[in-house]
CSV table of C-alpha atoms and ligand atoms in Angstrom, one decimal:
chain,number,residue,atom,x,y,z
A,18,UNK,CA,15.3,16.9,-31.0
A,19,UNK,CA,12.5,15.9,-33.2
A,20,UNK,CA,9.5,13.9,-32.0
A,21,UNK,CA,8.5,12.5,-35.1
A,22,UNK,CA,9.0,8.3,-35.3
A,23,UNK,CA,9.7,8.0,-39.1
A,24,UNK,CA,9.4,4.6,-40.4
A,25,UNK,CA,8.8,5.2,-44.1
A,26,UNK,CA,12.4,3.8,-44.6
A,27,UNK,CA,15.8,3.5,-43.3
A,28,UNK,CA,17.3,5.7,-45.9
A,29,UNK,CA,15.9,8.5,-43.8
A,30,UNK,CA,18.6,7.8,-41.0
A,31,UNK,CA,20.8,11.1,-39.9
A,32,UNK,CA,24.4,10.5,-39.2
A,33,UNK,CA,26.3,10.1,-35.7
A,34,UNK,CA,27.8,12.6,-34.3
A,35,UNK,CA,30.7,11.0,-34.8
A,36,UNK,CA,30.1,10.8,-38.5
A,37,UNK,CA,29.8,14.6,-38.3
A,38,UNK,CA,33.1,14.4,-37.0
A,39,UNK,CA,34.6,12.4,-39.3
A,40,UNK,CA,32.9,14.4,-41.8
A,41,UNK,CA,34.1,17.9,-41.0
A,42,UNK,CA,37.8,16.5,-40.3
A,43,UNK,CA,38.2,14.1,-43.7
A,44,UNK,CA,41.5,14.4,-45.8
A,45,UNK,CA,40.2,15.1,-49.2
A,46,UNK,CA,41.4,15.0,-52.8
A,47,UNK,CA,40.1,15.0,-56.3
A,48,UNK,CA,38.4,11.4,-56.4
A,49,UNK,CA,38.6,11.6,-60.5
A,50,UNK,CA,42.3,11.7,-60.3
A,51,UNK,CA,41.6,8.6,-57.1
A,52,UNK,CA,43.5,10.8,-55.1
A,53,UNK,CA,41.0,11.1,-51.8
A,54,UNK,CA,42.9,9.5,-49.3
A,55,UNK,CA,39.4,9.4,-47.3
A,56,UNK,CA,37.8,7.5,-50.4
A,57,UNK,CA,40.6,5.4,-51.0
A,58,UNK,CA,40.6,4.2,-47.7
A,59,UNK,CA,36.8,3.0,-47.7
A,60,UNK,CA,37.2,1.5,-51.2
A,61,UNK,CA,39.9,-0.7,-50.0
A,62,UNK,CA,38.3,-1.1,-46.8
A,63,UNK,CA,34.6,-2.0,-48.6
A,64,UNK,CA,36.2,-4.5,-50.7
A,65,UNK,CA,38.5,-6.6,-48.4
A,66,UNK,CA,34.9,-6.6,-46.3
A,67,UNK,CA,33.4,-8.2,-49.5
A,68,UNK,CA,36.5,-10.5,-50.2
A,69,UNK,CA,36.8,-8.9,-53.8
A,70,UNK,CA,39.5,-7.2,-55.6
A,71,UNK,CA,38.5,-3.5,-55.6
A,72,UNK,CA,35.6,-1.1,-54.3
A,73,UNK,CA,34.1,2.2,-56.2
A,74,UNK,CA,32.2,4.7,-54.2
A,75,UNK,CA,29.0,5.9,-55.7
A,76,UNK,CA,26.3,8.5,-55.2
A,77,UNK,CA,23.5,6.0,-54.6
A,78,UNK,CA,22.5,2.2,-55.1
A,79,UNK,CA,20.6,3.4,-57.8
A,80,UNK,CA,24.0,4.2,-59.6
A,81,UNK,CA,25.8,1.4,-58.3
A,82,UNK,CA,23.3,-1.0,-59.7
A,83,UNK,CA,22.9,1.0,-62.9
A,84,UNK,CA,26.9,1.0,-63.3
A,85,UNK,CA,27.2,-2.4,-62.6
A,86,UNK,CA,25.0,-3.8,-65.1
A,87,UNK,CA,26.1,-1.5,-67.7
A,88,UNK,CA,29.5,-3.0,-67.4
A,89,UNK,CA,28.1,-6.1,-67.3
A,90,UNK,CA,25.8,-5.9,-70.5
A,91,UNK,CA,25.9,-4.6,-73.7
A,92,UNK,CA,23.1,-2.8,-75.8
A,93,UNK,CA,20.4,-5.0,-76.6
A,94,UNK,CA,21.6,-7.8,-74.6
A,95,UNK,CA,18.9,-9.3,-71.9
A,96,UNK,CA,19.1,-9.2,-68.0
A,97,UNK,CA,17.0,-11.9,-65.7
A,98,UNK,CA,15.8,-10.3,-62.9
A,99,UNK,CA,13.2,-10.8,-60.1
A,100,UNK,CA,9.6,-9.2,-61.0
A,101,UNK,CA,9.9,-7.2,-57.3
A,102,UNK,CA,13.1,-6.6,-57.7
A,103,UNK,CA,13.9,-2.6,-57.0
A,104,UNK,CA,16.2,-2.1,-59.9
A,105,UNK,CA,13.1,-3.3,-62.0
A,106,UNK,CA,10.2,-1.3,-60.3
A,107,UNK,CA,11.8,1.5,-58.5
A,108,UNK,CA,15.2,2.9,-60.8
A,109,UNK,CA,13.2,4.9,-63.4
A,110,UNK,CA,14.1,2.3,-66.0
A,111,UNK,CA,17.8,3.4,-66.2
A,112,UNK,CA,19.1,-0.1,-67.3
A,113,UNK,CA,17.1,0.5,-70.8
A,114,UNK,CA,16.8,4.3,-70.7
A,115,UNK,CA,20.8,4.6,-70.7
A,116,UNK,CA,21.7,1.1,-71.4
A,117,UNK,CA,19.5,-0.4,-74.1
A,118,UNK,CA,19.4,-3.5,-72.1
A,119,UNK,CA,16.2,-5.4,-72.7
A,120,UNK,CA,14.6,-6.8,-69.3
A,121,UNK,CA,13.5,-10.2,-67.9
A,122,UNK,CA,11.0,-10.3,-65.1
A,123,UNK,CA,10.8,-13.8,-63.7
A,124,UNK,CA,8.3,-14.1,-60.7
A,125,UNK,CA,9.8,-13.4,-57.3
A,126,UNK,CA,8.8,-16.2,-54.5
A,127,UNK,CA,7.8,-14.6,-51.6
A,128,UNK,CA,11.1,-15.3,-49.8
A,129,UNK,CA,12.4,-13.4,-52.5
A,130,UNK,CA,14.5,-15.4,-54.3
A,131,UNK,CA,13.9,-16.5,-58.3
A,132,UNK,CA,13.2,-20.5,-59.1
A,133,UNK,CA,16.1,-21.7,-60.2
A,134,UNK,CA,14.1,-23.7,-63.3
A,135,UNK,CA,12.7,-20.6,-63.7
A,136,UNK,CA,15.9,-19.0,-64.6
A,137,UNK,CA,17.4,-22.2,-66.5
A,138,UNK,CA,14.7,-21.5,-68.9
A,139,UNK,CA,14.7,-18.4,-69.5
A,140,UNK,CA,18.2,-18.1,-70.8
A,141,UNK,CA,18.5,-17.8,-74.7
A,142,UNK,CA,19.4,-20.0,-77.0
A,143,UNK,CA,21.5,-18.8,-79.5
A,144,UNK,CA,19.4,-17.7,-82.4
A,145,UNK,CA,19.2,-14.6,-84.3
A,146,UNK,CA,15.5,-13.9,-83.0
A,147,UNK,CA,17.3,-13.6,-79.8
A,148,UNK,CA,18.6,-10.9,-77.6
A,149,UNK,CA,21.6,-12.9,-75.7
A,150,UNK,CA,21.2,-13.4,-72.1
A,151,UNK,CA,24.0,-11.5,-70.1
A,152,UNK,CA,23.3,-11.2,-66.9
A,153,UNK,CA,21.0,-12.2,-63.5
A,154,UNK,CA,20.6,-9.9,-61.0
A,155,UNK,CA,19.5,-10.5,-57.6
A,156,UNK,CA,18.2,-8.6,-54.3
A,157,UNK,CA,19.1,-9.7,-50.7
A,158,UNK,CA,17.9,-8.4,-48.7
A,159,UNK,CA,14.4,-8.3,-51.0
A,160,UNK,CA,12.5,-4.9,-50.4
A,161,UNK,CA,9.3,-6.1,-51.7
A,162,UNK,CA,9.6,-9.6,-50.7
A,163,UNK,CA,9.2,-8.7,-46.8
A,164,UNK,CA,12.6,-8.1,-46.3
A,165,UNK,CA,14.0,-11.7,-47.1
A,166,UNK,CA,17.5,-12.2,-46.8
A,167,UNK,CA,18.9,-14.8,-49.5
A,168,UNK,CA,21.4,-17.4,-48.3
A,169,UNK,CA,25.0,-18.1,-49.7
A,170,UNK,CA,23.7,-21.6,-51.0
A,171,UNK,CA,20.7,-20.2,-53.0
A,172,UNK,CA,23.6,-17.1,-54.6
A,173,UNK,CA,26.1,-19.6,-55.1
A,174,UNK,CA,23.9,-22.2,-56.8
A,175,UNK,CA,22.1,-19.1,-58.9
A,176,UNK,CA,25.9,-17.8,-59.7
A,177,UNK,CA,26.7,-21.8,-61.2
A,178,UNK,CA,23.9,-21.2,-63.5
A,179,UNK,CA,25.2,-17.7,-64.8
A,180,UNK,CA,28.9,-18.4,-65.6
A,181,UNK,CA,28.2,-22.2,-66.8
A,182,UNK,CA,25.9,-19.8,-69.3
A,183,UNK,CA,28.7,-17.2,-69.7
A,184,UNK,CA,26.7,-14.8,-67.8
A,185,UNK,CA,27.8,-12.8,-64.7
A,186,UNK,CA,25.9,-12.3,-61.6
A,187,UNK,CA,24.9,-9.0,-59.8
A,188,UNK,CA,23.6,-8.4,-56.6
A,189,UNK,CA,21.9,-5.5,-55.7
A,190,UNK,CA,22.8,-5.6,-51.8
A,191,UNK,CA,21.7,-2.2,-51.1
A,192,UNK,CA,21.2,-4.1,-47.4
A,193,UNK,CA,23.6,-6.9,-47.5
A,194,UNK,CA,24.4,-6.6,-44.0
A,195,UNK,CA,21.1,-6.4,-43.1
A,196,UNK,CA,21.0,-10.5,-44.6
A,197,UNK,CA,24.3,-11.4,-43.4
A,198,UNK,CA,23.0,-10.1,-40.1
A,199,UNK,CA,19.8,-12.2,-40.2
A,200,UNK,CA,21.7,-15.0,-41.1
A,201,UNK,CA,24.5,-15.0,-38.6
A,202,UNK,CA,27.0,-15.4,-41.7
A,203,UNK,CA,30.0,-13.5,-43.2
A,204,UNK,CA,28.8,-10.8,-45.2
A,205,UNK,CA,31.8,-12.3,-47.6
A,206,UNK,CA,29.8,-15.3,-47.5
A,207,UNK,CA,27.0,-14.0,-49.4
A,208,UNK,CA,28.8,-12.8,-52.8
A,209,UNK,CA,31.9,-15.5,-52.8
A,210,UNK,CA,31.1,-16.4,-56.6
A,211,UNK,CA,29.4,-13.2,-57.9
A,212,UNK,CA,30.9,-11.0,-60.6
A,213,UNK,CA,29.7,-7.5,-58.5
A,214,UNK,CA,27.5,-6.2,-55.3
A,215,UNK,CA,26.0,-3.1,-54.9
A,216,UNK,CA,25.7,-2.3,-51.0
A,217,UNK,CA,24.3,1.2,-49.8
A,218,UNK,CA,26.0,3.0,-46.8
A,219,UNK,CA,22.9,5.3,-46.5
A,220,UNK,CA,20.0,2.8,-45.2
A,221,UNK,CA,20.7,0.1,-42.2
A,222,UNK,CA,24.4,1.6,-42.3
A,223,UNK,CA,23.1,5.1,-41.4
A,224,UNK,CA,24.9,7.3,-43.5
A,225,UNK,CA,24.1,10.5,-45.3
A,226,UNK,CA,25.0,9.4,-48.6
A,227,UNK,CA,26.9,6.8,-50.7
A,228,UNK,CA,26.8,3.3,-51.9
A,229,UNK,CA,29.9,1.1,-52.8
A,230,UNK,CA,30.1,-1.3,-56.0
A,231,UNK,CA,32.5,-4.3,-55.2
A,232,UNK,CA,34.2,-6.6,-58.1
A,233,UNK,CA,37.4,-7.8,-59.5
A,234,UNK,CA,40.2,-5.0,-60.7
A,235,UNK,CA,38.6,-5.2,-64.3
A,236,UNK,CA,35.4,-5.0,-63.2
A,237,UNK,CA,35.8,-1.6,-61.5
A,238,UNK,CA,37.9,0.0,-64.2
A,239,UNK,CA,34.9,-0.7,-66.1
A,240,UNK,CA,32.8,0.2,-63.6
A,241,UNK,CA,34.9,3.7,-62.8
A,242,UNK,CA,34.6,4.7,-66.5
A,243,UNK,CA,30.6,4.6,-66.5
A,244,UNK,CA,30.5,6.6,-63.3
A,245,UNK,CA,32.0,8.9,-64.8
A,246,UNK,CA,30.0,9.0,-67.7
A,247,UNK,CA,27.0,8.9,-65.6
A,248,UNK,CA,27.6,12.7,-64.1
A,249,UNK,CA,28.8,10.2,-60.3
A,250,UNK,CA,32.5,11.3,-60.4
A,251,UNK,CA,32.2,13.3,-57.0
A,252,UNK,CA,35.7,14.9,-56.7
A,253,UNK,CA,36.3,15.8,-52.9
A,254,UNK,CA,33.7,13.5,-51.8
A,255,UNK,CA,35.7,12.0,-49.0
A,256,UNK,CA,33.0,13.8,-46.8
A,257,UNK,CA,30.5,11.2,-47.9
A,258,UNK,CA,33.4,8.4,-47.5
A,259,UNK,CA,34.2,9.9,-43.9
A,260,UNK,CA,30.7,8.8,-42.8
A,261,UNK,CA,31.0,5.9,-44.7
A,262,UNK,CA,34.3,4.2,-43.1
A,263,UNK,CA,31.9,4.8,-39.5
A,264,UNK,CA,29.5,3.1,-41.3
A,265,UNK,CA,31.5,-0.3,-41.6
A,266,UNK,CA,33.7,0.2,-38.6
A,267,UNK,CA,30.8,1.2,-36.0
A,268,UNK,CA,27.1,0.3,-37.6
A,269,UNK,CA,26.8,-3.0,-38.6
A,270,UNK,CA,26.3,-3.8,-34.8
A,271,UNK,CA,23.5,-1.8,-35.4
A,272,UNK,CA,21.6,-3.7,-37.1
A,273,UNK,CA,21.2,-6.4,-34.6
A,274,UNK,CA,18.9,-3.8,-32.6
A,275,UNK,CA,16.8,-2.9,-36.0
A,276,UNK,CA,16.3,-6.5,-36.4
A,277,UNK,CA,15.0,-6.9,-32.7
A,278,UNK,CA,12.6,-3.6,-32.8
A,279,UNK,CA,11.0,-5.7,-36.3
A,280,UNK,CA,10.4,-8.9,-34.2
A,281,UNK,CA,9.0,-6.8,-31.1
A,282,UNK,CA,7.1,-4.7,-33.4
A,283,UNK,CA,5.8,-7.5,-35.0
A,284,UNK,CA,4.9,-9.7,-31.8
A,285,UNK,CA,2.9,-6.5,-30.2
A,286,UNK,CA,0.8,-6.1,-33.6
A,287,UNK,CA,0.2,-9.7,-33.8
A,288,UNK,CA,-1.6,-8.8,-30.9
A,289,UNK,CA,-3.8,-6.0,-31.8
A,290,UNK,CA,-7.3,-7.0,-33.3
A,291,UNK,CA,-7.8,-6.4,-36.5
A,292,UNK,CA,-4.7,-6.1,-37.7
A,293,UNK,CA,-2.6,-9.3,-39.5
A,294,UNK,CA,1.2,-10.1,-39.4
A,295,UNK,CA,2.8,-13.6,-40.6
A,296,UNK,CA,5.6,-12.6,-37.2
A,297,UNK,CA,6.8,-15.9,-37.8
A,298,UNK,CA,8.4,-14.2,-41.1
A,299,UNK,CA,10.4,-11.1,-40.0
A,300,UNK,CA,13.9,-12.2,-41.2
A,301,UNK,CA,15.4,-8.7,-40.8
A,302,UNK,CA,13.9,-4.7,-40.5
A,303,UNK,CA,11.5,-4.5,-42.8
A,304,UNK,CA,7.6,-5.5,-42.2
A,305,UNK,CA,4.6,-5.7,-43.6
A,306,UNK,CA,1.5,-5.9,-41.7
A,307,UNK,CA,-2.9,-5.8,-42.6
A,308,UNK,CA,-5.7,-4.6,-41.4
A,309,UNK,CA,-8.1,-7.5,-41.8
A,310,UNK,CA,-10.5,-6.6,-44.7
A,311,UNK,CA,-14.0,-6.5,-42.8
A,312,UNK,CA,-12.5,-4.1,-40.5
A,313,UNK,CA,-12.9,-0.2,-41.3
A,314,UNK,CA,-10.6,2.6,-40.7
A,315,UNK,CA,-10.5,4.8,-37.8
A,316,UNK,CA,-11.4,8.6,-39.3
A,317,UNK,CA,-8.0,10.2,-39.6
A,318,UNK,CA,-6.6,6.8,-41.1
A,319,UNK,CA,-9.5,7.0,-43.6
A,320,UNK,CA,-9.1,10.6,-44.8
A,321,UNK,CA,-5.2,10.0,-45.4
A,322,UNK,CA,-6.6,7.5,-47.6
A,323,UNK,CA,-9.4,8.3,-49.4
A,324,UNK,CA,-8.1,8.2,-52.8
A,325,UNK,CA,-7.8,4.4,-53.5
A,326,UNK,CA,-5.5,5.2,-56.9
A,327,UNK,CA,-2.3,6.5,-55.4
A,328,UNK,CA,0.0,3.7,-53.7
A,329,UNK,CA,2.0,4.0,-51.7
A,330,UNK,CA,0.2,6.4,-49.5
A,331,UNK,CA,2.4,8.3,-46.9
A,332,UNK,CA,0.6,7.6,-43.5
A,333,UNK,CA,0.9,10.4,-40.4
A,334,UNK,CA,-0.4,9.3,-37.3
A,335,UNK,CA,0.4,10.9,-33.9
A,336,UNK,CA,3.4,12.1,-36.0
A,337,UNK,CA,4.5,8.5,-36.7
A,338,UNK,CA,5.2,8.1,-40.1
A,339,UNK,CA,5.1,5.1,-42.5
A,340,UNK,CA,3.6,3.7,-45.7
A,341,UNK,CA,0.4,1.7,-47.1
A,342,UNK,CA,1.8,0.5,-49.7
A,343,UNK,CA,-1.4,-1.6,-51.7
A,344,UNK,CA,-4.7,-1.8,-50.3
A,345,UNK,CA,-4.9,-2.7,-46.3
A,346,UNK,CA,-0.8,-3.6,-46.7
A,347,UNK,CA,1.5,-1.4,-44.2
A,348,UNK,CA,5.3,-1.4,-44.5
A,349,UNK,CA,7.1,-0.3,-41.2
A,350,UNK,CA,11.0,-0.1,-41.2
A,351,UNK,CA,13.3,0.2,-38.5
A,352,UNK,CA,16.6,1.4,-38.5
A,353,UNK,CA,19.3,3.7,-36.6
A,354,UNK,CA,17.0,6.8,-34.8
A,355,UNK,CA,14.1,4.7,-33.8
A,356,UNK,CA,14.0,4.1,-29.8
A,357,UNK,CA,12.6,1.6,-27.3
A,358,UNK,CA,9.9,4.5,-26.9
A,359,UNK,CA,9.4,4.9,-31.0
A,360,UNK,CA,8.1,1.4,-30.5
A,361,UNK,CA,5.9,1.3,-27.8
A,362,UNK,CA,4.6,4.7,-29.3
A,363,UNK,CA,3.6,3.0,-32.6
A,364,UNK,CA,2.1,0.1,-31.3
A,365,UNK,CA,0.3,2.2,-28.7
A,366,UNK,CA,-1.1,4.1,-32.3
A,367,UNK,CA,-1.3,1.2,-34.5
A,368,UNK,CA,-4.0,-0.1,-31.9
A,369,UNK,CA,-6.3,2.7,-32.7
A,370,UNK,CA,-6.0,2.4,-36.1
A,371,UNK,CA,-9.4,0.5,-36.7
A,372,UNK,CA,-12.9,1.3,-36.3
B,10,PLP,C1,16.8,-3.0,-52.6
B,10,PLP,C2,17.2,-1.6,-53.0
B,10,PLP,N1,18.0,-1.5,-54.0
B,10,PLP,C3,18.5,-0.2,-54.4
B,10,PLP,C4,18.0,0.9,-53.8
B,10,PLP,C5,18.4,2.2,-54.3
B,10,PLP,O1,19.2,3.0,-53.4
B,10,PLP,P1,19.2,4.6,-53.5
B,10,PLP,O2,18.0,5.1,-52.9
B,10,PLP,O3,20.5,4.9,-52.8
B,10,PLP,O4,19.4,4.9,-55.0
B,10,PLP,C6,17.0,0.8,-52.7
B,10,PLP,C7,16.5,2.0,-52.1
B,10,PLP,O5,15.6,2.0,-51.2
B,10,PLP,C8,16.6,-0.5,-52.4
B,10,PLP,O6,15.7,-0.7,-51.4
């Protein structure tokens, strides 16, 4: 059993051993000719969880936000999206590399959602200087945006604005649950008017791999069709789906505890000196914290830092590891593998941290 406390991210959880299990005893089939039984079963199951027609397993949320908005946009058409939004910083550009889809960053609020004049105003007119305006995409919970989880009233009144403007709405939901969780509502509750979600079994949901893509029947047939295309047609990958029906049945209870571990995390470093926290604002299991700017850096903190250029900085301390990730900004994130005694360990090292 390793020692080390990772908190860099939750996509670094291991499976259960009952997802090992699961994994090694899966019924398997050619997935391009839909017939894993194992993958057919979590498709169905994903999308009855979501309250839409039909579910598509992918490798990654990556792809499933990249498939989804190529079904949803054509070349040179225009996407809104939030200015921290992942698919905008962190997915290598794919939406224009492989789409030709032209990109709209509109500012992110720190609760992460997008001003809804903002987004009125930034749809196209119809005019031959124009690309038109296709789609919105939005994150919940936001990454970048401390973790925020975006209610159903905000989606649904954001969705009214896309289809009154013939556009559709995607969310990239890579933790969903995590926001359904932090808002004691129905998962379903958070897409009931959106055209597709993205959701990733691999982060809060602690499997190895796998995200699912969730939309009407046309919408995945689409959807199937650009997977394909994209190299993500996985054939007997009812291993990955094996984990991933353990995911939905067993982790979502999970959760709860990452959300607690934040908060307690949170509370014991809004009591360490020199070091900042707004713990009034940890919605789910992601945090960021500060060391106040007058304060220096304890030596081994310093060296791991030294060259200001290169955010976000992989931090080891006592073999705890986690991010800075811009100047005197700290990201910790809990998820499935971190114990009662990963916490008090951290804390217990996050009080040394300062001169
Ligand atoms: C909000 C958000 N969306 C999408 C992704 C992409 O998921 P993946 O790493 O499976 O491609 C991530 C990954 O961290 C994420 O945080």
């Amino acid at each position: 059993m390793s020692n080390i406390v990772d908190l860099r991210s939750d996509t670094v959880t291991l499976p259960s051993n009952e997802m090992r299990d699961a994994i090694a005893n899966a019924k398997l089939g050619d997935d391009v000719f839909c017939e894993d039984p194992t993958i057919n079963d979590l498709e169905a199951k994903a999308a009855k969880i979501m309250g839409k027609e039909s579910g598509l397993l992918v490798p990654s949320g990556t792809m499933g936000n990249l498939v989804s908005i190529l079904v949803h946009c054509q070349r040179g058409t225009e996407i809104i999206l939030g200015d921290k939004a992942h698919t905008f910083i962190y997915e290598s550009g794919g939406i224009s590399a492989f789409g030709g889809i032209h990109s709209r960053q509109l500012h992110n609020q720190p609760d992460g959602t997008i001003n809804a004049r903002d987004i009125k105003s930034a749809i196209r007119m119809d005019n031959v200087h124009f690309p038109k305006t296709s789609a919105i995409t939005l994150e919940n919970t936001h990454n970048l945006c401390n973790g925020s989880p975006l209610s159903p009233e905000y989606i649904g009144h954001v969705a009214q604005i896309a289809h009154n403007n013939d556009m559709k709405l995607h969310i990239d939901g890579a933790r969903i649950f995590n926001a359904a969780v932090a808002l004691n509502v129905n998962v379903k509750n958070l897409v009931t008017n959106v055209d597709s979600v993205t959701f990733c079994l691999s982060k809060g949901l602690a499997s190895p791999v796998g995200s699912i893509v969730c939309g009407n029947e046309e919408f995945i047939y689409h959807a199937r069709r650009i997977r394909k295309a994209l190299g993500g047609g996985m054939r007997q990958a009812g291993i990955i789906a094996a984990a991933g029906i353990i995911s939905l049945d067993k982790m979502v209870d999970q959760i709860q505890e990452d959300h607690k571990n934040a908060k307690r995390l949170a509370e014991g470093i809004s009591n360490i000196e020199g070091l900042s926290i707004d713990k009034g604002n940890i919605k789910s299991n992601i945090l960021y914290f500060n060391i106040d700017k007058d304060r220096g850096r304890n030596e081994d903190l310093a060296q791991q830092t030294k060259d200001l250029a290169l955010y976000p900085f992989e931090i080891v301390l006592d073999n705890i590891h986690f991010f800075e990730t811009r100047p005197n900004t700290f990201r910790l994130v809990t998820h499935y593998g971190i114990s009662d005694d990963d916490i008090e360990k951290t804390l217990m090292m996050l009080k040394d941290i300062c001169k």
